[in-house]
XYZ file of C-alpha atoms in Angstrom:
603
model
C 0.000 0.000 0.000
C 3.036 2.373 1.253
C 4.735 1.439 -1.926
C 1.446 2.617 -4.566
C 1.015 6.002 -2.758
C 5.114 6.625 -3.950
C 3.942 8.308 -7.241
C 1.334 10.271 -5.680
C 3.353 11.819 -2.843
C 5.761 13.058 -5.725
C 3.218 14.842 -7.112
C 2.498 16.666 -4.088
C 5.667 17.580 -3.535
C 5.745 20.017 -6.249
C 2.800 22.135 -4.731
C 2.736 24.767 -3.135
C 0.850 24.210 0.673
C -0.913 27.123 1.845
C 0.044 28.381 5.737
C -2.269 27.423 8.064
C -3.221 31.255 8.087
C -4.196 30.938 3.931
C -6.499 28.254 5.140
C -10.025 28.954 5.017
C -11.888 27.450 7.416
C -15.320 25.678 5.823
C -18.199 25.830 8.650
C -20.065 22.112 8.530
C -23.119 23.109 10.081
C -26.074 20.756 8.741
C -28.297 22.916 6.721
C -31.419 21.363 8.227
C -33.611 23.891 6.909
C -32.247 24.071 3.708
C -30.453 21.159 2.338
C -31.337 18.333 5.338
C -33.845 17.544 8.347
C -32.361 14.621 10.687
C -34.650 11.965 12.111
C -34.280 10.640 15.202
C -32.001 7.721 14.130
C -29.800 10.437 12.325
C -30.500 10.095 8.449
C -29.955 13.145 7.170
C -33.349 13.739 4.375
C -32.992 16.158 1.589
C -35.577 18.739 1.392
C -36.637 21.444 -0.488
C -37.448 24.875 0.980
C -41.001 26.050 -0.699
C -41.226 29.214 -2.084
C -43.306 31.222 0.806
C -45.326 33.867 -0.716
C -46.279 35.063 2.818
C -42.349 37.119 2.861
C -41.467 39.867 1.757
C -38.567 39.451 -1.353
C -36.352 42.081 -0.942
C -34.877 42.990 -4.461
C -31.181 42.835 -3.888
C -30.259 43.159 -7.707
C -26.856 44.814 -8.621
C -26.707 48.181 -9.725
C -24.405 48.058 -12.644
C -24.438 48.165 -16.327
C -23.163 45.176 -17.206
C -25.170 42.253 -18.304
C -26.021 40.349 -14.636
C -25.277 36.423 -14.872
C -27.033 34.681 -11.853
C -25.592 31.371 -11.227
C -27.304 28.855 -8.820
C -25.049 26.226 -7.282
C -21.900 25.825 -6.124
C -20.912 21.848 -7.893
C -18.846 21.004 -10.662
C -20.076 23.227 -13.488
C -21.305 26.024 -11.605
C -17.576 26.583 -10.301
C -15.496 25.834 -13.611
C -18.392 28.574 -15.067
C -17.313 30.672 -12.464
C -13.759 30.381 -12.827
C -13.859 31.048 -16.672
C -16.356 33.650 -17.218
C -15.082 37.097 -18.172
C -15.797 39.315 -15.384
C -14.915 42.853 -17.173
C -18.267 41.960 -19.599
C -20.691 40.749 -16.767
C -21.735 41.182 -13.149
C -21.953 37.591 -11.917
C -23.565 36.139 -8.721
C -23.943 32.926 -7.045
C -26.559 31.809 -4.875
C -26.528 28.525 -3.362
C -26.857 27.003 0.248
C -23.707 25.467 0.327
C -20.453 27.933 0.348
C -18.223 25.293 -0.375
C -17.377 23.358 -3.476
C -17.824 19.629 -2.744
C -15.308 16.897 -4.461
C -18.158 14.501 -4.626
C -16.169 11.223 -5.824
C -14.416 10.748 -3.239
C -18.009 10.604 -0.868
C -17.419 6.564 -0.561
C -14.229 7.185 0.612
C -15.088 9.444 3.464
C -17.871 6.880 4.855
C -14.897 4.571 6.432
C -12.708 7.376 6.682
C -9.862 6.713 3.610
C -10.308 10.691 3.023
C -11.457 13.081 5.808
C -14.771 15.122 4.732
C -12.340 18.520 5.048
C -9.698 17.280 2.864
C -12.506 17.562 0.282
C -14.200 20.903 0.143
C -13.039 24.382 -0.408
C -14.791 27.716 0.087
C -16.590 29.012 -3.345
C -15.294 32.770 -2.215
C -12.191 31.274 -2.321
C -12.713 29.878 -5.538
C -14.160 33.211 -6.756
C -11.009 34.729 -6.365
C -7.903 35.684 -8.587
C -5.696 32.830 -7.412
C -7.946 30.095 -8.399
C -8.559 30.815 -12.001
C -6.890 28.225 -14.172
C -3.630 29.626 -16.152
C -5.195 29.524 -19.357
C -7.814 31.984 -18.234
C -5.323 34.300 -16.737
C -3.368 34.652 -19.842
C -6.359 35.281 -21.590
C -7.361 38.062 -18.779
C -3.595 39.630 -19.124
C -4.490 39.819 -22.739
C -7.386 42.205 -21.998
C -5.575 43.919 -19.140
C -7.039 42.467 -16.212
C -4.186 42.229 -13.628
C -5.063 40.610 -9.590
C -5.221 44.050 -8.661
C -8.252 45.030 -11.284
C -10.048 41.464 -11.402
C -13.307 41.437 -10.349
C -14.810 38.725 -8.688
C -17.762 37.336 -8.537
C -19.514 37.667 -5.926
C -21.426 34.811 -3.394
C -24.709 34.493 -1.398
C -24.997 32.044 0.634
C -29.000 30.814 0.273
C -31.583 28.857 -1.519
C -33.502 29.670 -4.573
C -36.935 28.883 -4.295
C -38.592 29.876 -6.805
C -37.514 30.847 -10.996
C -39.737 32.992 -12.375
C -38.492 32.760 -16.344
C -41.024 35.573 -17.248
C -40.008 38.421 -15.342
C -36.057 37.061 -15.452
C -36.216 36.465 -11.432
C -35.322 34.555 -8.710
C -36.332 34.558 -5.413
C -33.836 32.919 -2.937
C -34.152 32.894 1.199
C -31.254 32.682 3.809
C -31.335 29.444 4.752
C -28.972 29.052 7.538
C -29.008 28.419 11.029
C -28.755 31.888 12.310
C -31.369 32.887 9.669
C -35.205 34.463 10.629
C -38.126 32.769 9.472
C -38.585 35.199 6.327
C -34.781 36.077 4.900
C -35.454 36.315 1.765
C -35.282 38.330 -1.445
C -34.836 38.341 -5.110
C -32.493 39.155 -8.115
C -33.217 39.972 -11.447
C -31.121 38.382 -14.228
C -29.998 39.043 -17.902
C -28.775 35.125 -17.917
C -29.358 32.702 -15.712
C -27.020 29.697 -15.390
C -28.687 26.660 -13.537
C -26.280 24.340 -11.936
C -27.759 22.826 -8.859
C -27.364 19.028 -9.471
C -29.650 16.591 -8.902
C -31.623 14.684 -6.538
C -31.277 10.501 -6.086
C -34.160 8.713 -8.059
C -35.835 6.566 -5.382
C -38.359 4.996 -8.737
C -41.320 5.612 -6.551
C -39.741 2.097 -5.107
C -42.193 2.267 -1.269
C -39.862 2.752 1.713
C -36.814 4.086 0.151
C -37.140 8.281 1.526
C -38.611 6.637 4.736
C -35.091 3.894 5.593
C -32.961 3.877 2.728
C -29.722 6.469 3.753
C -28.187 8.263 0.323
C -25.117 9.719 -0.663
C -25.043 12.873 -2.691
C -23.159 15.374 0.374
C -20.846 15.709 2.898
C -23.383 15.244 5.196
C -24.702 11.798 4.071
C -20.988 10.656 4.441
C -20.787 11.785 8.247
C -24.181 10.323 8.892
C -23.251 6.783 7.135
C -19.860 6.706 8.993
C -21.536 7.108 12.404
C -23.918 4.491 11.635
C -21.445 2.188 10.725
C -19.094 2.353 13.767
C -22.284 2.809 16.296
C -23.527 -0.840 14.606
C -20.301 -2.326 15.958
C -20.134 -0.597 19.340
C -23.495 -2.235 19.929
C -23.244 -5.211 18.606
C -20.590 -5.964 20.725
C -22.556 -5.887 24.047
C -24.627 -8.479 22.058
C -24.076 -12.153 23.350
C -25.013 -14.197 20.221
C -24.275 -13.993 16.647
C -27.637 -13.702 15.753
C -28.025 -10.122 17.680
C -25.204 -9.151 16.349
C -25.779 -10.016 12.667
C -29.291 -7.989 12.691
C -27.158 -4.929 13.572
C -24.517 -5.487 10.793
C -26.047 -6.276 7.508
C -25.134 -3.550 5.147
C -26.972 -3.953 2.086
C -26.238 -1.249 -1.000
C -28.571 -0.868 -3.615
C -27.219 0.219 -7.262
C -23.977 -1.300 -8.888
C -23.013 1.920 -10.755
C -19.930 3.751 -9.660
C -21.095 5.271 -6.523
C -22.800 1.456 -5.075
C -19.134 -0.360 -5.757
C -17.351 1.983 -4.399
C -18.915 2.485 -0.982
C -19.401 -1.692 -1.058
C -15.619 -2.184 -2.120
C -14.623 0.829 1.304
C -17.019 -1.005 3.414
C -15.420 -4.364 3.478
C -11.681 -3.056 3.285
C -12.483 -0.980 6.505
C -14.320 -3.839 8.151
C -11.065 -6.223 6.907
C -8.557 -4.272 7.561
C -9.346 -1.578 10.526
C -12.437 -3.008 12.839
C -11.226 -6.953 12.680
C -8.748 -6.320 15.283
C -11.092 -4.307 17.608
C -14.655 -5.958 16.521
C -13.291 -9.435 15.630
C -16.491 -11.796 16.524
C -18.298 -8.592 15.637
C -16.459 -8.747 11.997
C -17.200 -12.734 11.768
C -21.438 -11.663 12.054
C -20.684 -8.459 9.388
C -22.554 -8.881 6.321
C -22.111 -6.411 3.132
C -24.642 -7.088 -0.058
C -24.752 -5.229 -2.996
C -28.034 -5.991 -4.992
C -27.723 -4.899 -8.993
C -30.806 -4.250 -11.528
C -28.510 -5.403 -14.458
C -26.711 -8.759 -14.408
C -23.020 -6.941 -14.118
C -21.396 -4.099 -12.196
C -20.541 -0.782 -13.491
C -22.759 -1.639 -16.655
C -21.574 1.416 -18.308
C -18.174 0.649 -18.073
C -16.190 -1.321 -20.648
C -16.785 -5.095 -20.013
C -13.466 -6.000 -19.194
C -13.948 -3.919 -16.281
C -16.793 -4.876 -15.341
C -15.928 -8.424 -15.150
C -13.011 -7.299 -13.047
C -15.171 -5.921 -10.587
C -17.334 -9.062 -10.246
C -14.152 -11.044 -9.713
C -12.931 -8.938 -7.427
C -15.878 -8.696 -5.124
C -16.349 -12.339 -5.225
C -12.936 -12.484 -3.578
C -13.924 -10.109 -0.753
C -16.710 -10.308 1.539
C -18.980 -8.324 -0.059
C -21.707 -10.579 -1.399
C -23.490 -9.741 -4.729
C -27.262 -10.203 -6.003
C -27.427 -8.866 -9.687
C -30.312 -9.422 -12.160
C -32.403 -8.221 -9.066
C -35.135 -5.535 -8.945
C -35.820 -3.650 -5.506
C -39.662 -4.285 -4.769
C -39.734 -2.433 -1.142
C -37.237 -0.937 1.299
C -38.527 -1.691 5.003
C -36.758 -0.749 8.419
C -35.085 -3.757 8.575
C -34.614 -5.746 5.437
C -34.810 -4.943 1.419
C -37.276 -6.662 -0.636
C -35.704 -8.117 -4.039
C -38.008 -9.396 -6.942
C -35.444 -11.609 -9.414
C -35.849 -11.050 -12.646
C -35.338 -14.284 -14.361
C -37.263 -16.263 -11.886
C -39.783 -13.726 -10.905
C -38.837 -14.924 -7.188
C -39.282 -12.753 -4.462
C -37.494 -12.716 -1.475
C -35.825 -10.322 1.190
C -32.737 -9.433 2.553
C -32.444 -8.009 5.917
C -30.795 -4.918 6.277
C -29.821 -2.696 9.581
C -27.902 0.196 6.990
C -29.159 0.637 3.389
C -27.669 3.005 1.181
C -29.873 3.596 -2.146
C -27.746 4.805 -5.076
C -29.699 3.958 -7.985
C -29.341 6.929 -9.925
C -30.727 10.550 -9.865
C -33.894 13.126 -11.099
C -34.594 16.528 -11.004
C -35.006 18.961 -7.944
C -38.302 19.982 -7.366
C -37.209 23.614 -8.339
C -36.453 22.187 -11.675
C -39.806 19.753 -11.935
C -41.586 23.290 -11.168
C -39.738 25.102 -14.150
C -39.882 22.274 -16.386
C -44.079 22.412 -15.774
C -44.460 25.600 -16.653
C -42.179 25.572 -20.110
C -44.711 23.088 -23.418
C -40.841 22.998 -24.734
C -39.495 21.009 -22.157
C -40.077 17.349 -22.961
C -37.687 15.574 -21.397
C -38.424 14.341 -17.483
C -34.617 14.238 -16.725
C -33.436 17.096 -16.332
C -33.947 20.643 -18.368
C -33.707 20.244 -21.889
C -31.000 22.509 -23.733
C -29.405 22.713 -26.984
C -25.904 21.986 -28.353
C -25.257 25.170 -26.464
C -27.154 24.662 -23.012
C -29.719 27.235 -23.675
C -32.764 25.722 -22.232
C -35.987 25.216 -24.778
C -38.627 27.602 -24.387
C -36.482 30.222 -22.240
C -34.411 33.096 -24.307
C -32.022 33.372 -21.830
C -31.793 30.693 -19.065
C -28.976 27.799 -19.614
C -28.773 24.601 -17.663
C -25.702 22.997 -16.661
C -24.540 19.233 -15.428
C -26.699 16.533 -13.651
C -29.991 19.026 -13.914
C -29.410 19.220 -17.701
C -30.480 17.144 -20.904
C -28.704 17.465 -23.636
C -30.634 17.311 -27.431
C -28.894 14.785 -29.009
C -31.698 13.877 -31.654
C -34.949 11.404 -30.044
C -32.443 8.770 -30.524
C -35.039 5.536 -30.840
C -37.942 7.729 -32.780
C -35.448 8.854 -35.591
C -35.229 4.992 -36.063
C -38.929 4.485 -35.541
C -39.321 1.944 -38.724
C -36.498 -0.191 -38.362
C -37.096 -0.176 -34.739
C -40.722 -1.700 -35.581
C -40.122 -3.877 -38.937
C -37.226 -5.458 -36.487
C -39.793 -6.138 -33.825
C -42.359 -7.698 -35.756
C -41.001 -11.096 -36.290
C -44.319 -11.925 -37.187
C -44.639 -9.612 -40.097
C -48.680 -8.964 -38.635
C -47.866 -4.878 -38.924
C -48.292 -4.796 -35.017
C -46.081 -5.479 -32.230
C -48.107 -7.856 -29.035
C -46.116 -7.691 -26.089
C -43.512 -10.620 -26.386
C -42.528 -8.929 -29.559
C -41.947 -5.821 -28.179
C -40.158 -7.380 -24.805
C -37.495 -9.186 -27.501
C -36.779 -5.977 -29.453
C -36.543 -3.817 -25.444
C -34.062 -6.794 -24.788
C -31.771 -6.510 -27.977
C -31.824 -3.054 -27.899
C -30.386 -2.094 -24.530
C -26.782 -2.041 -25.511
C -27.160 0.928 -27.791
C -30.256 2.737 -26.022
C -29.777 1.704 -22.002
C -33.469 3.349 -21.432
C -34.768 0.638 -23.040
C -33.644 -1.985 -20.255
C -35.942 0.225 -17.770
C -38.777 0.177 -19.741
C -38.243 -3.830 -20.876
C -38.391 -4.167 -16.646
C -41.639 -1.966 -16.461
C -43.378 -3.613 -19.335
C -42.760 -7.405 -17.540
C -44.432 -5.663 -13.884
C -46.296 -3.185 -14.401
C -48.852 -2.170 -17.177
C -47.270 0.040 -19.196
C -47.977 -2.159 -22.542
C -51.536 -1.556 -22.033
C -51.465 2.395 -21.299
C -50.520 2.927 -25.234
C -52.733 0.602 -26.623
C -55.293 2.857 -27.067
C -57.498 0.839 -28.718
C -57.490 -2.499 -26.291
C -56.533 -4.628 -29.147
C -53.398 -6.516 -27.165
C -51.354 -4.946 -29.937
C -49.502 -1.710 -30.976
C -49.999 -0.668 -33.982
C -47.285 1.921 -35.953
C -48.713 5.255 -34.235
C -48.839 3.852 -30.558
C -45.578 2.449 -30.716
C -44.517 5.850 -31.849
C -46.351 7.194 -28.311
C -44.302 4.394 -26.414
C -40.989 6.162 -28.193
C -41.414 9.252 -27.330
C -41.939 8.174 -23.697
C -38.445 6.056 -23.643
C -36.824 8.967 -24.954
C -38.035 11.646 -22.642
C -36.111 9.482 -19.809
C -33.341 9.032 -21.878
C -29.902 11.067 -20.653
C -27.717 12.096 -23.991
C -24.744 12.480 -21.440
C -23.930 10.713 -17.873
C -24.743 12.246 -14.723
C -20.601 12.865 -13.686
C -18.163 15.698 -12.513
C -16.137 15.211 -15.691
C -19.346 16.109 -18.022
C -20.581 18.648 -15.684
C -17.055 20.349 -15.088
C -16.379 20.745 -19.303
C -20.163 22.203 -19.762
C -19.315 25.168 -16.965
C -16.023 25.635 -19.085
C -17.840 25.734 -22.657
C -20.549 27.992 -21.481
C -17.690 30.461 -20.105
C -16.034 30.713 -23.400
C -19.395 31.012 -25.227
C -20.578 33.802 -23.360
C -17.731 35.972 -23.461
C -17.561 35.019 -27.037
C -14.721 32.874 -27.809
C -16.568 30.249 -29.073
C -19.829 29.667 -31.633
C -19.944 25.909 -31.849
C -21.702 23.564 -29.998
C -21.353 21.526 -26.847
C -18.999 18.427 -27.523
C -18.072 16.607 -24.864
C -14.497 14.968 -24.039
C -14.590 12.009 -22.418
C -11.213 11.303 -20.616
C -12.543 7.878 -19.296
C -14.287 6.094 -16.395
C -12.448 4.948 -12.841
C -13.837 2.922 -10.277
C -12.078 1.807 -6.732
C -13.061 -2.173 -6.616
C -11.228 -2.849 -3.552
C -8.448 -4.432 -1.761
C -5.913 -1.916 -3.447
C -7.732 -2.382 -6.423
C -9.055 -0.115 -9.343
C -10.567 0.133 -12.747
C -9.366 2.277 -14.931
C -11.011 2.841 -18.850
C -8.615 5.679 -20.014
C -9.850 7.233 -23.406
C -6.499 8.555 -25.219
C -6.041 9.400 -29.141
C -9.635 8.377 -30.713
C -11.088 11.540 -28.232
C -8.921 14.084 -29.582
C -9.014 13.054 -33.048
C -11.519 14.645 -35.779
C -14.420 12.198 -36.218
C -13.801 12.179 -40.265
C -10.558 10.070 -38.881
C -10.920 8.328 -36.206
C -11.580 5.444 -37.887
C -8.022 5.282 -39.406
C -6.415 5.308 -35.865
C -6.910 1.551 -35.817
C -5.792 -0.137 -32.135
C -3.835 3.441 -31.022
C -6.995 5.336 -31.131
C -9.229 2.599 -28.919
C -9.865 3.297 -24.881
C -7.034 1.837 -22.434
C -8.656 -0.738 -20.082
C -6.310 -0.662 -16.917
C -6.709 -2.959 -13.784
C -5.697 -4.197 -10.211
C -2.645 -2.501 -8.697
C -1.167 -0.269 -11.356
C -5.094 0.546 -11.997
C -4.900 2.084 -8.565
C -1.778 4.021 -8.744
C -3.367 5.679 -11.890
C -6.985 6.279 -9.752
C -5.016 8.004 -7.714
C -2.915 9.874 -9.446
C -5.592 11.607 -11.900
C -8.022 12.041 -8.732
C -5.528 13.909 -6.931
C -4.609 15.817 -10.013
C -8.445 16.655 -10.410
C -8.825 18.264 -6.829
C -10.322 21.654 -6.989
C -6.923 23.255 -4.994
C -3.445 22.559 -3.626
C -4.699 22.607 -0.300
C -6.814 20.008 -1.264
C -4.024 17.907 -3.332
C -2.041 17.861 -0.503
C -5.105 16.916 1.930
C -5.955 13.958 0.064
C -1.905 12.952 -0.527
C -1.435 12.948 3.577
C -4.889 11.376 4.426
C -3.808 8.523 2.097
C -0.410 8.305 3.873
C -1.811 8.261 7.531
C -4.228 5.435 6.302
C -1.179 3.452 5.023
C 0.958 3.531 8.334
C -1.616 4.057 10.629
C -5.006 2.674 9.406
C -8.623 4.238 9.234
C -9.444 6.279 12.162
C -12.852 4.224 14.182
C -13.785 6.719 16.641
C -17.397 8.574 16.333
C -17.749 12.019 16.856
């Protein structure tokens, strides 16, 4: 372990570490009435604050003539947006009730305690600042005379917006923190508005899930989860049989997608290699399942890795259920539904952590309602160049946007059909249309949902309109356009959301007229047991598309794993941190966890 952190700590050492007085202290206060509420067992529940039409909005809009930019959240692409816009052409603010930017892959890893919550968050007025615009940026603002002395920043607010009203170009926001009154609130008027606020975990309408099911989307979650874990053990260990103390340690994760495998994989290396030498009969009861909709891990991931994975896993503890749909989250246990077999059974359960995916906020659902032009239920649809459809001047940024890439499965609508009706009747029954769901998941992975609903629930029957047992051309059409409203053009990650922040920067001040094209720089995953997965996309990205093709094996993705996999995970996720005072936070949390272990107290 010592040995793979060697090339990471080298590229510390080149950074520069702030003093302790450049440090900027981040207050962790739970949000409860703005971003949390906190049962009595200590799950932390996201919430939205309504808009309350009872206050008084207090217009707090900049007097200036420059064209205002109002950006709402504090993420991925609200910060690189941030960092890149040109300041000397607009008057930008930020509203959002977090003031710090939040590294959110490395969330698993701050559940056991691998990385500490503060080695993973820095202050957005830091980030507003001079200092922390990328060198590419500065040269450009040297070019148009802006000097640290002259640059104007941005400036922050920390609250929540409640309410978009695209109309009258306003939003009304209210202080949401723990010193705030009852009615803190007021609004700002906007020449552009840049939405950025993420997204909210998709629970499928699956009963139980808000009620027991914990998530993991903020720093919070991660401190909650953690303090669960250890108090299990502490308990379980005045327990006097195996069986008391197995009800308190079953740790069941539902969702194999990045976020699902890595918490699993940190979960057993902390129980293996931190609590067996404190907890050790407690250990021997631990259970850790990971239940899967799809029959492999990391399904989006190239299948090299995610055969890895599986492998991997199978060697650990952690015990796997895949090809299983969650029917019902109770207190105590998960209810699983197999596919195949239609079997149903359960799986008790004293943690569960849902990570299945995510939706839009209920700000957004409330701005989507009111736009005809927004068709798509996962997010707010935009063009090539994030504008959203139906507003002039409101764009939409990372995990709360949908990108028009074409209605992917309609523009094919009659091959799609003549390839479903093996029959050759001119309509599709539902066994047809199951078979053409099932071959068509690789290249459109919406259709694997639907495939699921049409076997449960009744979906076939709601667009066959005329209760003939059949769809004909036109209703199959219907059942299209309802696939592809779910359907995300781009993934729900920091790497898609950080490059749309920096393209909407360079449009806006003008250094750009082309679209939106994504990079894609590949796809890591932590597996466990000083493991990783690494698909590393190299020439074929950069390459013109007219070529590609001609770039033969040099231009296909790298598929790294096990040990070296890990030294590269590393390596580019330290690299990625927002600062050096994070780079070199990570680095030396890493290196105390190699000589010294995870820490296990709870505080």
């Amino acid at each position: 372990m010592i040995a793979s952190m060697l090339p990471v700590v080298l590229q510390v050492i080149g950074y520069h570490i702030p003093a302790v007085a450049d440090t900027h202290r981040v207050p962790f206060r739970p949000l409860m009435s703005a971003t949390a509420a906190v049962e009595p067992q200590g799950r932390v529940v996201p919430t939205q604050i309504p808009f309350d039409d009872g206050c008084t909005y207090q217009d707090r809009t900049p007097k200036t003539l420059k064209e205002k930019i109002v950006v709402l959240g504090s993420g991925w692409a609200a910060v690189k947006f941030v960092q890149n816009i040109d300041t000397t052409k607009y008057d930008v603010s930020i509203i959002s009730p977090r003031n710090f930017f939040l590294f959110t892959p490395f969330l698993p890893s701050v559940t056991v305690g691998t990385v500490e919550g503060r080695s993973i968050v820095e202050p957005i007025r830091k980030l507003v600042q001079y200092d922390a615009r990328p060198i590419t940026r500065k040269i450009k603002d040297r070019f148009a005379g802006v000097e640290e002395e002259t640059f104007e920043e941005a400036r922050f607010v920390e609250a929540m917006c409640t309410k978009i009203d695209p109309s009258m170009n306003r939003v009304y926001c209210q202080d949401v923190s723990s010193v705030a009154g009852t009615c803190d609130t007021f609004s700002l008027d906007y020449d552009k508005l840049v939405i950025a606020i993420g997204a909210t975990s998709n629970t499928f309408n699956t009963p139980g899930v808000k009620e027991n099911a914990l998530f993991l989307k903020e720093i919070q979650d991660a401190t909650v989860i953690r303090s669960r874990i250890l108090d299990a053990f502490e308990t379980a260990s005045q327990k006097e049989t195996k069986e008391e103390k197995q009800q308190l340690l079953e740790f069941v994760v539902v969702g194999a997608g990045p976020t699902g495998v890595e918490f699993a994989a940190e979960l057993d290396d902390y129980i293996r290699e931190d609590l067996f030498n404190l907890y050790p009969e407690e250990v021997a009861a631990a259970r850790v399942v990971l239940i899967s909709s799809s029959d492999d891990l990391l399904s989006s991931y190239d299948k090299k890795i995610s055969d890895f994975t599986m492998k991997v896993l199978e060697e650990s503890r952690v015990e796997l259920r895949t090809g299983v749909r969650v029917t019902e989250v109770t207190k105590d246990s998960v209810v699983c539904k197999d596919k195949k077999t239609g079997e149903t059974f359960a799986e008790s359960s004293s943690l569960t952590l849902w990570s299945t995916g995510v939706k839009p906020v209920p700000l957004l659902e409330d701005v989507i309602a009111q736009i005809p032009e927004q068709t798509k239920r996962s997010g707010l649809f935009v063009d090539s160049t994030l504008k959203a459809y139906g507003m002039e001047n409101v764009y939409a940024l990372g995990d709360c946007a949908t990108v028009y890439s074409g209605n992917a499965m309609q523009n094919e609508l009659a091959q799609l059909f003549t390839k479903a009706d093996a029959d050759g009747s001119g309509t599709l029954d539902k066994a047809e249309l199951l078979s053409l769901f099932g071959k068509i998941a690789d290249k459109y992975p919406q259709a694997e949902v639907f495939e699921n609903r049409i076997k449960e629930d009744d979906v076939f029957e709601q667009f066959d309109d005329d209760g003939s047992g059949e769809l004909d051309m036109d209703e199959f059409r219907d059942l299209l356009a309802e696939v592809d409203s779910m359907l995300r053009s781009l993934p729900p990650t920091a790497q898609v959301a950080g490059q749309q922040g920096g393209y909407l920067a360079s449009l806006l001040n003008g250094e750009t007229t082309a679209g939106f094209k994504y990079f894609h720089k590949g796809s890591m995953a932590y597996v466990g047991q000083e493991k990783a997965a690494a698909q590393v996309s190299m020439l074929k990205s950069i390459l013109p598309e007219p070529v590609q093709a001609l770039a033969g094996p040099l231009g296909e993705d790298i598929v790294l794993t096990g040990g070296l996999a890990e030294i590269v995970w590393k390596a580019l996720y330290l690299d990625m941190q927002i600062s050096n005072r994070n780079k070199a936070q990570v680095a030396f949390d890493w290196i105390k966890v190699a000589m010294f272990g995870r820490d296990t107290s709870r505080y």
